[in-house]
Amino acid sequence: MACPSVAIVVGHGWTKTDPPTRPTSFQPNVPSITSVGDVAMDVRVVASPRAAWGRATWTRPDRTKRRRRAGAARATSEEARAKELARLESTDAFAELVDLSRRNRKPSWLRQRAPQGERYEYLKDSLRQLHLHTVCEEAQCPNVGECWNGTHGTATIMIMGGTCTRGCRFCAVDTSHAPPPLDVEEPKHVAEAVAAWGISYVVLTSVDRDDVVDGGASHFAETVRELKSKKKDVLVECLTPDFRGDVDCIELLAGSGLDVFAHNIETVERLQGRVRDARANYKQSMHVLRTAKQSHGVYTKSSIMIGLGETEQEVKQTMRDLKDVGVDILTLGQYLQPTPKHLPVHEFVTPEMFEEYRKYGEEVVGFKYVASGPLVRSSYRAGEFFVEAMIKGEKAKTGPGETNEDQNGGGRPL
């Protein structure tokens, strides 16, 4: 009778056979005859790969070679650092490195105390209660403590929400393609806040709302009208978006009763694409300012950020271009990087250079007023006090509801 074959796989924990006897010598796949009762069986012992792996002998790794390689790498790195330091010290590169370090550190004239004080807390609480936003907080303005604690308690209120549909690379305001809908009660809340503060000059600004049909122009205009109805003698400055250059939207807001129509050119023409959202540009902003001036003869205002890589000649050319479209008031201030994700500061411009720009703007170009300094912003309060006096002074000369253009046969009532 032929012997049946039984394969016993070593290392896999098979059930014990009864009785069969394991061969005394390990010879994989070599037949061995054993018997179980009256049945003779051909038993083949097959070595499992796992069993063979487990019996393998491992040699200890040579740690000496590893230590030698690590030591060689350290020596190479130290040698490279030593060579680089020698190169920096022996050439102008060291001076460039020091200059770079200084440019990335805020100079003394840009240091401000943290905002605090009773009036600051009062304004902050009242804004929260009415669910209002301010550009002072959203854009991380360095003057927030100074402005809110001043005698007049100036705050720039940001309407139409705190989320913008555009993503300019200098701005810290949140962005989204689909921000929350406009608050229809916001115009009334703004008027209530301003009336409670008892101030005589207020700045309204807004995010860009490309998701709204008219860019929010009608909402902006309604806010101005509510303010004027609550407090007739309050002066209102509106720092506006570009409304995609829509003439009807610009004229609607310019004729709402505001006193100053402000729109920022932001930077020189060469840097527009790098600094601003692709939907904004130099010519479009100039068009907005020209349209506001020609349609209603209101005071117009703009602002330039300094320190983004522009040249002195480019700044002066921008100033001349703004004057050509009828801008009356200009502010210039140092650009400060709000977060590491935003554009870096190219240069911290000195107070002396800002003074040079101020003199050029007022004495050469002919603006009615130029506020220029490292910490000056679009709605800087020192400029507002001057503008307030200027507007009231000219109104006293020309009579209520008239402008200088009216006396010359042009323009419309404010």
Tab-separated table of C-alpha atoms in Angstrom:
chain	number	residue	atom	x	y	z
A	1	MET	CA	0.000	0.000	0.000
A	2	ALA	CA	1.301	3.404	-0.855
A	3	CYS	CA	2.206	5.624	2.039
A	4	PRO	CA	0.040	8.767	2.347
A	5	SER	CA	2.032	12.009	2.517
A	6	VAL	CA	1.597	14.432	5.406
A	7	ALA	CA	3.265	17.839	5.133
A	8	ILE	CA	4.088	19.409	8.485
A	9	VAL	CA	4.918	23.096	8.098
A	10	VAL	CA	7.355	24.172	10.761
A	11	GLY	CA	6.642	27.482	12.489
A	12	HIS	CA	2.942	27.853	11.671
A	13	GLY	CA	1.492	26.250	14.806
A	14	TRP	CA	-0.331	23.360	13.202
A	15	THR	CA	-2.420	21.013	15.390
A	16	LYS	CA	-0.370	18.249	16.942
A	17	THR	CA	-0.652	14.927	15.117
A	18	ASP	CA	-1.270	11.840	17.176
A	19	PRO	CA	1.212	10.533	17.626
A	20	PRO	CA	3.429	11.177	14.734
A	21	THR	CA	7.055	11.492	15.708
A	22	ARG	CA	9.110	14.435	14.476
A	23	PRO	CA	12.303	13.452	12.626
A	24	THR	CA	15.398	13.847	14.743
A	25	SER	CA	17.335	15.608	12.000
A	26	PHE	CA	15.996	18.634	10.124
A	27	GLN	CA	16.093	17.892	6.417
A	28	PRO	CA	13.536	19.969	4.525
A	29	ASN	CA	11.427	18.070	2.040
A	30	VAL	CA	13.196	14.765	2.737
A	31	PRO	CA	10.843	11.773	3.148
A	32	SER	CA	10.763	10.073	6.527
A	33	ILE	CA	8.660	7.011	7.262
A	34	THR	CA	6.693	6.822	10.472
A	35	SER	CA	3.563	4.967	11.483
A	36	VAL	CA	0.327	5.839	13.162
A	37	GLY	CA	-1.436	2.752	14.293
A	38	ASP	CA	-1.410	0.379	11.339
A	39	VAL	CA	-0.981	3.127	8.710
A	40	ALA	CA	2.413	4.021	7.397
A	41	MET	CA	2.849	7.660	6.401
A	42	ASP	CA	5.397	9.562	4.369
A	43	VAL	CA	6.127	12.653	6.450
A	44	ARG	CA	7.795	15.614	4.741
A	45	VAL	CA	8.958	18.465	6.944
A	46	VAL	CA	8.755	21.738	5.026
A	47	ALA	CA	10.544	24.713	6.549
A	48	SER	CA	8.385	27.878	6.707
A	49	PRO	CA	10.007	31.118	5.407
A	50	ARG	CA	9.081	32.829	8.686
A	51	ALA	CA	10.719	30.037	10.680
A	52	ALA	CA	13.869	30.254	8.596
A	53	TRP	CA	13.871	34.093	9.011
A	54	GLY	CA	13.585	33.750	12.767
A	55	ARG	CA	16.635	31.493	12.918
A	56	ALA	CA	18.775	33.914	10.870
A	57	THR	CA	21.853	35.299	12.578
A	58	TRP	CA	22.271	39.123	12.573
A	59	THR	CA	25.539	40.946	12.962
A	60	ARG	CA	25.719	44.131	15.063
A	61	PRO	CA	25.895	47.345	12.888
A	62	ASP	CA	29.233	49.059	12.736
A	63	ARG	CA	28.647	52.212	14.768
A	64	THR	CA	32.191	53.395	14.301
A	65	LYS	CA	31.606	54.130	10.610
A	66	ARG	CA	28.427	55.969	11.423
A	67	ARG	CA	30.207	58.164	13.969
A	68	ARG	CA	32.939	58.936	11.439
A	69	ARG	CA	30.415	60.018	8.804
A	70	ALA	CA	28.595	62.284	11.304
A	71	GLY	CA	31.847	63.848	12.399
A	72	ALA	CA	32.862	64.523	8.811
A	73	ALA	CA	29.499	66.177	8.123
A	74	ARG	CA	29.877	68.450	11.165
A	75	ALA	CA	33.374	69.410	10.145
A	76	THR	CA	32.176	70.271	6.627
A	77	SER	CA	29.315	72.377	8.010
A	78	GLU	CA	31.589	74.264	10.416
A	79	GLU	CA	34.102	74.865	7.640
A	80	ALA	CA	31.366	76.223	5.365
A	81	ARG	CA	30.120	78.587	8.095
A	82	ALA	CA	33.649	79.809	8.731
A	83	LYS	CA	34.177	80.510	5.021
A	84	GLU	CA	30.857	82.372	4.747
A	85	LEU	CA	31.658	84.526	7.781
A	86	ALA	CA	35.072	85.357	6.348
A	87	ARG	CA	33.450	86.330	3.035
A	88	LEU	CA	30.910	88.571	4.754
A	89	GLU	CA	33.514	90.316	6.879
A	90	SER	CA	35.871	90.920	3.967
A	91	THR	CA	33.312	92.327	1.512
A	92	ASP	CA	30.345	94.702	1.365
A	93	ALA	CA	28.037	91.740	1.934
A	94	PHE	CA	28.386	92.219	5.694
A	95	ALA	CA	27.076	95.765	5.409
A	96	GLU	CA	24.186	94.461	3.290
A	97	LEU	CA	23.363	91.872	5.962
A	98	VAL	CA	23.323	94.517	8.694
A	99	ASP	CA	21.158	96.761	6.527
A	100	LEU	CA	18.701	93.914	5.911
A	101	SER	CA	18.463	93.264	9.650
A	102	ARG	CA	17.747	96.928	10.319
A	103	ARG	CA	15.101	97.098	7.604
A	104	ASN	CA	13.223	94.157	9.114
A	105	ARG	CA	13.201	95.725	12.577
A	106	LYS	CA	10.839	98.595	13.345
A	107	PRO	CA	12.713	101.844	13.994
A	108	SER	CA	12.080	103.885	17.115
A	109	TRP	CA	9.717	106.345	15.405
A	110	LEU	CA	7.233	103.536	14.669
A	111	ARG	CA	6.843	102.253	18.214
A	112	GLN	CA	3.464	102.894	19.822
A	113	ARG	CA	2.007	102.106	23.226
A	114	ALA	CA	-0.689	99.438	23.447
A	115	PRO	CA	-4.199	100.951	23.283
A	116	GLN	CA	-5.812	101.576	26.667
A	117	GLY	CA	-7.785	104.205	28.627
A	118	GLU	CA	-11.364	104.913	29.666
A	119	ARG	CA	-12.493	106.485	26.382
A	120	TYR	CA	-10.896	103.657	24.411
A	121	GLU	CA	-12.853	101.096	26.447
A	122	TYR	CA	-16.059	103.153	26.129
A	123	LEU	CA	-15.846	103.327	22.331
A	124	LYS	CA	-14.941	99.654	22.099
A	125	ASP	CA	-17.924	98.595	24.243
A	126	SER	CA	-20.410	100.783	22.364
A	127	LEU	CA	-19.249	99.392	19.020
A	128	ARG	CA	-19.678	95.823	20.261
A	129	GLN	CA	-23.177	96.507	21.597
A	130	LEU	CA	-24.290	97.823	18.206
A	131	HIS	CA	-22.456	95.066	16.281
A	132	LEU	CA	-20.308	97.568	14.396
A	133	HIS	CA	-16.825	97.129	12.948
A	134	THR	CA	-13.976	99.646	12.749
A	135	VAL	CA	-11.096	99.697	10.323
A	136	CYS	CA	-8.977	100.757	13.305
A	137	GLU	CA	-9.228	97.212	14.668
A	138	GLU	CA	-9.754	95.151	11.514
A	139	ALA	CA	-6.731	96.646	9.738
A	140	GLN	CA	-4.601	96.754	12.932
A	141	CYS	CA	-4.016	100.509	12.768
A	142	PRO	CA	-1.111	101.598	15.012
A	143	ASN	CA	-2.933	104.837	15.951
A	144	VAL	CA	-6.006	103.233	17.499
A	145	GLY	CA	-5.029	104.152	21.062
A	146	GLU	CA	-4.152	107.730	20.156
A	147	CYS	CA	-7.304	108.345	18.116
A	148	TRP	CA	-9.813	106.692	20.432
A	149	ASN	CA	-8.401	108.368	23.522
A	150	GLY	CA	-8.291	111.850	21.999
A	151	THR	CA	-10.568	114.674	23.047
A	152	HIS	CA	-12.755	114.110	19.995
A	153	GLY	CA	-12.656	110.303	20.249
A	154	THR	CA	-12.389	109.674	16.517
A	155	ALA	CA	-13.076	106.207	15.156
A	156	THR	CA	-13.335	105.092	11.551
A	157	ILE	CA	-16.428	102.905	11.262
A	158	MET	CA	-16.308	100.085	8.729
A	159	ILE	CA	-19.727	99.292	7.307
A	160	MET	CA	-21.038	96.404	5.173
A	161	GLY	CA	-19.477	93.789	7.444
A	162	GLY	CA	-15.942	92.767	8.334
A	163	THR	CA	-15.282	90.440	5.387
A	164	CYS	CA	-14.016	91.660	2.013
A	165	THR	CA	-14.526	90.003	-1.371
A	166	ARG	CA	-11.040	91.032	-2.491
A	167	GLY	CA	-7.612	89.965	-1.335
A	168	CYS	CA	-5.110	92.815	-1.473
A	169	ARG	CA	-1.692	91.659	-0.299
A	170	PHE	CA	-1.220	94.518	2.163
A	171	CYS	CA	-4.557	94.324	3.995
A	172	ALA	CA	-5.331	92.379	7.186
A	173	VAL	CA	-9.138	92.362	6.747
A	174	ASP	CA	-10.706	88.892	6.348
A	175	THR	CA	-11.628	87.853	2.812
A	176	SER	CA	-14.279	85.577	1.286
A	177	HIS	CA	-16.051	85.103	-2.057
A	178	ALA	CA	-19.369	84.873	-0.217
A	179	PRO	CA	-19.442	87.108	2.894
A	180	PRO	CA	-22.560	87.399	5.090
A	181	PRO	CA	-25.430	89.503	3.677
A	182	LEU	CA	-25.643	93.224	4.441
A	183	ASP	CA	-27.289	94.243	7.707
A	184	VAL	CA	-30.259	96.447	6.825
A	185	GLU	CA	-30.249	97.901	10.350
A	186	GLU	CA	-26.609	98.955	10.148
A	187	PRO	CA	-27.229	102.557	8.913
A	188	LYS	CA	-29.429	103.235	11.967
A	189	HIS	CA	-26.913	101.642	14.350
A	190	VAL	CA	-24.095	103.771	12.946
A	191	ALA	CA	-26.159	106.961	13.329
A	192	GLU	CA	-27.030	106.047	16.930
A	193	ALA	CA	-23.382	105.413	17.816
A	194	VAL	CA	-22.132	108.674	16.320
A	195	ALA	CA	-24.904	110.673	17.985
A	196	ALA	CA	-24.055	109.085	21.352
A	197	TRP	CA	-20.347	109.875	21.002
A	198	GLY	CA	-21.027	113.557	20.417
A	199	ILE	CA	-18.334	113.953	17.757
A	200	SER	CA	-18.376	116.479	14.935
A	201	TYR	CA	-16.382	114.541	12.291
A	202	VAL	CA	-16.808	110.878	11.388
A	203	VAL	CA	-15.136	108.643	8.825
A	204	LEU	CA	-17.063	105.822	7.195
A	205	THR	CA	-15.256	103.165	5.220
A	206	SER	CA	-16.147	99.715	3.971
A	207	VAL	CA	-14.893	96.447	2.622
A	208	ASP	CA	-15.304	95.687	-1.087
A	209	ARG	CA	-18.591	93.910	-1.745
A	210	ASP	CA	-18.401	92.619	-5.307
A	211	ASP	CA	-21.118	90.125	-4.380
A	212	VAL	CA	-23.672	92.967	-4.112
A	213	VAL	CA	-25.250	94.340	-7.303
A	214	ASP	CA	-24.212	97.984	-6.790
A	215	GLY	CA	-21.128	97.173	-4.708
A	216	GLY	CA	-22.933	98.481	-1.638
A	217	ALA	CA	-23.215	102.073	-2.909
A	218	SER	CA	-26.882	102.415	-1.901
A	219	HIS	CA	-26.147	100.985	1.564
A	220	PHE	CA	-23.275	103.468	1.936
A	221	ALA	CA	-25.490	106.371	0.851
A	222	GLU	CA	-28.282	105.340	3.235
A	223	THR	CA	-25.791	105.350	6.131
A	224	VAL	CA	-24.746	108.912	5.276
A	225	ARG	CA	-28.359	110.061	5.142
A	226	GLU	CA	-29.128	108.462	8.517
A	227	LEU	CA	-26.109	110.208	10.048
A	228	LYS	CA	-27.140	113.589	8.702
A	229	SER	CA	-30.721	113.122	9.926
A	230	LYS	CA	-29.557	112.291	13.457
A	231	LYS	CA	-26.944	115.045	13.603
A	232	LYS	CA	-27.121	117.696	10.886
A	233	ASP	CA	-23.876	119.447	11.697
A	234	VAL	CA	-21.708	116.309	11.664
A	235	LEU	CA	-19.114	116.209	8.878
A	236	VAL	CA	-18.966	112.845	7.100
A	237	GLU	CA	-15.971	111.507	5.215
A	238	CYS	CA	-16.500	108.340	3.186
A	239	LEU	CA	-13.470	106.218	2.343
A	240	THR	CA	-14.945	104.175	-0.473
A	241	PRO	CA	-14.186	101.082	-2.579
A	242	ASP	CA	-13.921	101.550	-6.349
A	243	PHE	CA	-17.399	100.095	-7.157
A	244	ARG	CA	-15.707	98.471	-10.182
A	245	GLY	CA	-15.597	101.941	-11.745
A	246	ASP	CA	-19.403	102.128	-12.109
A	247	VAL	CA	-20.270	105.795	-12.696
A	248	ASP	CA	-23.834	105.477	-11.359
A	249	CYS	CA	-22.607	104.008	-8.056
A	250	ILE	CA	-19.933	106.694	-7.652
A	251	GLU	CA	-22.388	109.523	-8.358
A	252	LEU	CA	-24.998	108.012	-6.029
A	253	LEU	CA	-22.610	108.093	-3.078
A	254	ALA	CA	-21.030	111.436	-4.006
A	255	GLY	CA	-24.493	113.009	-3.963
A	256	SER	CA	-25.650	111.428	-0.693
A	257	GLY	CA	-24.724	114.434	1.443
A	258	LEU	CA	-21.187	113.444	2.427
A	259	ASP	CA	-18.547	116.131	2.873
A	260	VAL	CA	-15.386	114.320	1.763
A	261	PHE	CA	-15.214	111.566	-0.857
A	262	ALA	CA	-12.042	109.539	-0.209
A	263	HIS	CA	-10.660	106.693	-2.295
A	264	ASN	CA	-7.104	105.397	-1.887
A	265	ILE	CA	-4.723	104.940	-4.802
A	266	GLU	CA	-2.637	102.858	-2.312
A	267	THR	CA	0.673	102.751	-4.218
A	268	VAL	CA	2.464	103.926	-7.355
A	269	GLU	CA	1.382	102.682	-10.771
A	270	ARG	CA	4.253	100.200	-11.220
A	271	LEU	CA	3.419	98.300	-8.018
A	272	GLN	CA	-0.370	98.141	-8.404
A	273	GLY	CA	-0.489	94.531	-9.630
A	274	ARG	CA	1.805	93.310	-6.878
A	275	VAL	CA	0.102	95.164	-4.019
A	276	ARG	CA	-3.628	95.266	-4.851
A	277	ASP	CA	-6.249	92.738	-5.879
A	278	ALA	CA	-6.398	92.083	-9.634
A	279	ARG	CA	-9.828	93.773	-9.830
A	280	ALA	CA	-8.322	97.104	-8.687
A	281	ASN	CA	-5.913	99.216	-10.709
A	282	TYR	CA	-4.378	102.668	-11.031
A	283	LYS	CA	-6.525	104.000	-13.876
A	284	GLN	CA	-9.756	102.782	-12.317
A	285	SER	CA	-9.000	104.512	-9.008
A	286	MET	CA	-8.144	107.742	-10.817
A	287	HIS	CA	-11.442	107.430	-12.685
A	288	VAL	CA	-13.355	107.068	-9.382
A	289	LEU	CA	-11.802	110.225	-7.922
A	290	ARG	CA	-12.327	112.241	-11.110
A	291	THR	CA	-15.984	111.171	-11.361
A	292	ALA	CA	-16.734	112.093	-7.743
A	293	LYS	CA	-15.190	115.553	-8.180
A	294	GLN	CA	-16.834	116.329	-11.526
A	295	SER	CA	-20.302	115.040	-10.614
A	296	HIS	CA	-20.875	116.813	-7.297
A	297	GLY	CA	-17.878	119.037	-6.630
A	298	VAL	CA	-17.208	117.432	-3.242
A	299	TYR	CA	-13.837	117.484	-1.523
A	300	THR	CA	-11.811	114.472	-2.639
A	301	LYS	CA	-9.036	112.715	-0.795
A	302	SER	CA	-6.574	109.874	-1.411
A	303	SER	CA	-3.685	108.081	0.266
A	304	ILE	CA	-0.340	106.490	-0.647
A	305	MET	CA	1.527	103.801	1.301
A	306	ILE	CA	5.303	104.275	1.418
A	307	GLY	CA	7.899	101.523	1.874
A	308	LEU	CA	6.731	98.954	-0.693
A	309	GLY	CA	9.629	99.441	-3.108
A	310	GLU	CA	8.568	102.643	-4.860
A	311	THR	CA	11.039	105.362	-5.828
A	312	GLU	CA	10.865	109.036	-4.858
A	313	GLN	CA	10.156	110.026	-8.450
A	314	GLU	CA	7.288	107.514	-8.679
A	315	VAL	CA	5.705	108.915	-5.512
A	316	LYS	CA	5.923	112.456	-6.832
A	317	GLN	CA	4.468	111.421	-10.188
A	318	THR	CA	1.533	109.771	-8.379
A	319	MET	CA	0.980	112.987	-6.442
A	320	ARG	CA	0.830	114.967	-9.686
A	321	ASP	CA	-1.585	112.453	-11.219
A	322	LEU	CA	-3.885	112.730	-8.202
A	323	LYS	CA	-3.875	116.501	-8.443
A	324	ASP	CA	-4.769	116.285	-12.131
A	325	VAL	CA	-8.015	114.421	-11.313
A	326	GLY	CA	-8.980	117.045	-8.726
A	327	VAL	CA	-7.861	115.533	-5.420
A	328	ASP	CA	-7.781	118.142	-2.619
A	329	ILE	CA	-6.309	116.232	0.328
A	330	LEU	CA	-3.528	113.630	0.417
A	331	THR	CA	-2.093	111.420	3.158
A	332	LEU	CA	1.159	109.463	3.031
A	333	GLY	CA	2.155	106.849	5.627
A	334	GLN	CA	4.560	103.989	6.217
A	335	TYR	CA	3.399	100.528	5.138
A	336	LEU	CA	3.597	97.988	7.983
A	337	GLN	CA	3.323	94.254	7.367
A	338	PRO	CA	0.251	93.025	9.319
A	339	THR	CA	1.167	89.301	9.281
A	340	PRO	CA	3.982	87.144	7.814
A	341	LYS	CA	1.583	86.137	5.005
A	342	HIS	CA	1.351	89.711	3.717
A	343	LEU	CA	3.806	91.729	1.650
A	344	PRO	CA	7.083	92.395	3.478
A	345	VAL	CA	8.259	95.928	4.172
A	346	HIS	CA	10.812	96.944	1.577
A	347	GLU	CA	12.030	100.019	3.445
A	348	PHE	CA	11.311	102.041	6.584
A	349	VAL	CA	11.229	105.602	5.307
A	350	THR	CA	12.563	108.298	7.641
A	351	PRO	CA	10.446	111.125	9.064
A	352	GLU	CA	12.651	113.558	7.118
A	353	MET	CA	11.644	111.957	3.812
A	354	PHE	CA	7.970	112.148	4.773
A	355	GLU	CA	8.427	115.847	5.497
A	356	GLU	CA	9.978	116.257	2.051
A	357	TYR	CA	6.881	114.649	0.502
A	358	ARG	CA	4.612	116.965	2.506
A	359	LYS	CA	6.398	120.080	1.302
A	360	TYR	CA	6.384	118.874	-2.288
A	361	GLY	CA	2.665	118.079	-2.149
A	362	GLU	CA	1.592	121.405	-0.665
A	363	GLU	CA	4.143	123.826	-2.133
A	364	VAL	CA	4.815	122.317	-5.580
A	365	VAL	CA	1.797	120.181	-6.514
A	366	GLY	CA	-0.743	122.406	-4.748
A	367	PHE	CA	-2.907	120.127	-2.576
A	368	LYS	CA	-5.065	121.956	-0.033
A	369	TYR	CA	-3.598	119.778	2.701
A	370	VAL	CA	-1.043	116.946	2.954
A	371	ALA	CA	-0.659	114.771	6.062
A	372	SER	CA	2.644	112.915	5.719
A	373	GLY	CA	4.418	110.845	8.373
A	374	PRO	CA	5.392	107.283	9.308
A	375	LEU	CA	2.246	106.708	11.383
A	376	VAL	CA	-0.187	108.703	9.242
A	377	ARG	CA	-3.115	106.694	7.879
A	378	SER	CA	-6.022	107.492	5.530
A	379	SER	CA	-8.223	108.746	8.379
A	380	TYR	CA	-5.487	110.063	10.664
A	381	ARG	CA	-7.157	112.340	13.207
A	382	ALA	CA	-4.759	115.290	12.857
A	383	GLY	CA	-5.781	115.531	9.219
A	384	GLU	CA	-9.454	115.320	10.145
A	385	PHE	CA	-9.195	118.310	12.492
A	386	PHE	CA	-7.626	120.380	9.722
A	387	VAL	CA	-10.189	119.243	7.157
A	388	GLU	CA	-13.010	120.021	9.583
A	389	ALA	CA	-11.757	123.579	10.040
A	390	MET	CA	-11.190	123.957	6.307
A	391	ILE	CA	-14.691	122.768	5.340
A	392	LYS	CA	-16.453	124.844	7.988
A	393	GLY	CA	-14.376	127.881	7.070
A	394	GLU	CA	-15.259	127.625	3.380
A	395	LYS	CA	-18.920	126.961	4.181
A	396	ALA	CA	-18.971	130.135	6.237
A	397	LYS	CA	-17.596	132.069	3.261
A	398	THR	CA	-19.802	130.537	0.572
A	399	GLY	CA	-22.970	129.943	2.599
A	400	PRO	CA	-24.651	126.677	3.542
A	401	GLY	CA	-25.221	124.169	0.751
A	402	GLU	CA	-22.638	125.785	-1.547
A	403	THR	CA	-19.095	124.969	-2.548
A	404	ASN	CA	-16.357	126.995	-4.203
A	405	GLU	CA	-17.384	125.371	-7.493
A	406	ASP	CA	-20.930	126.723	-7.035
A	407	GLN	CA	-19.612	130.275	-6.884
A	408	ASN	CA	-17.721	129.632	-10.096
A	409	GLY	CA	-20.809	128.245	-11.818
A	410	GLY	CA	-20.069	124.546	-11.364
A	411	GLY	CA	-20.672	121.771	-8.873
A	412	ARG	CA	-23.724	120.849	-6.844
A	413	PRO	CA	-24.710	121.227	-3.182
A	414	LEU	CA	-22.853	118.987	-0.750
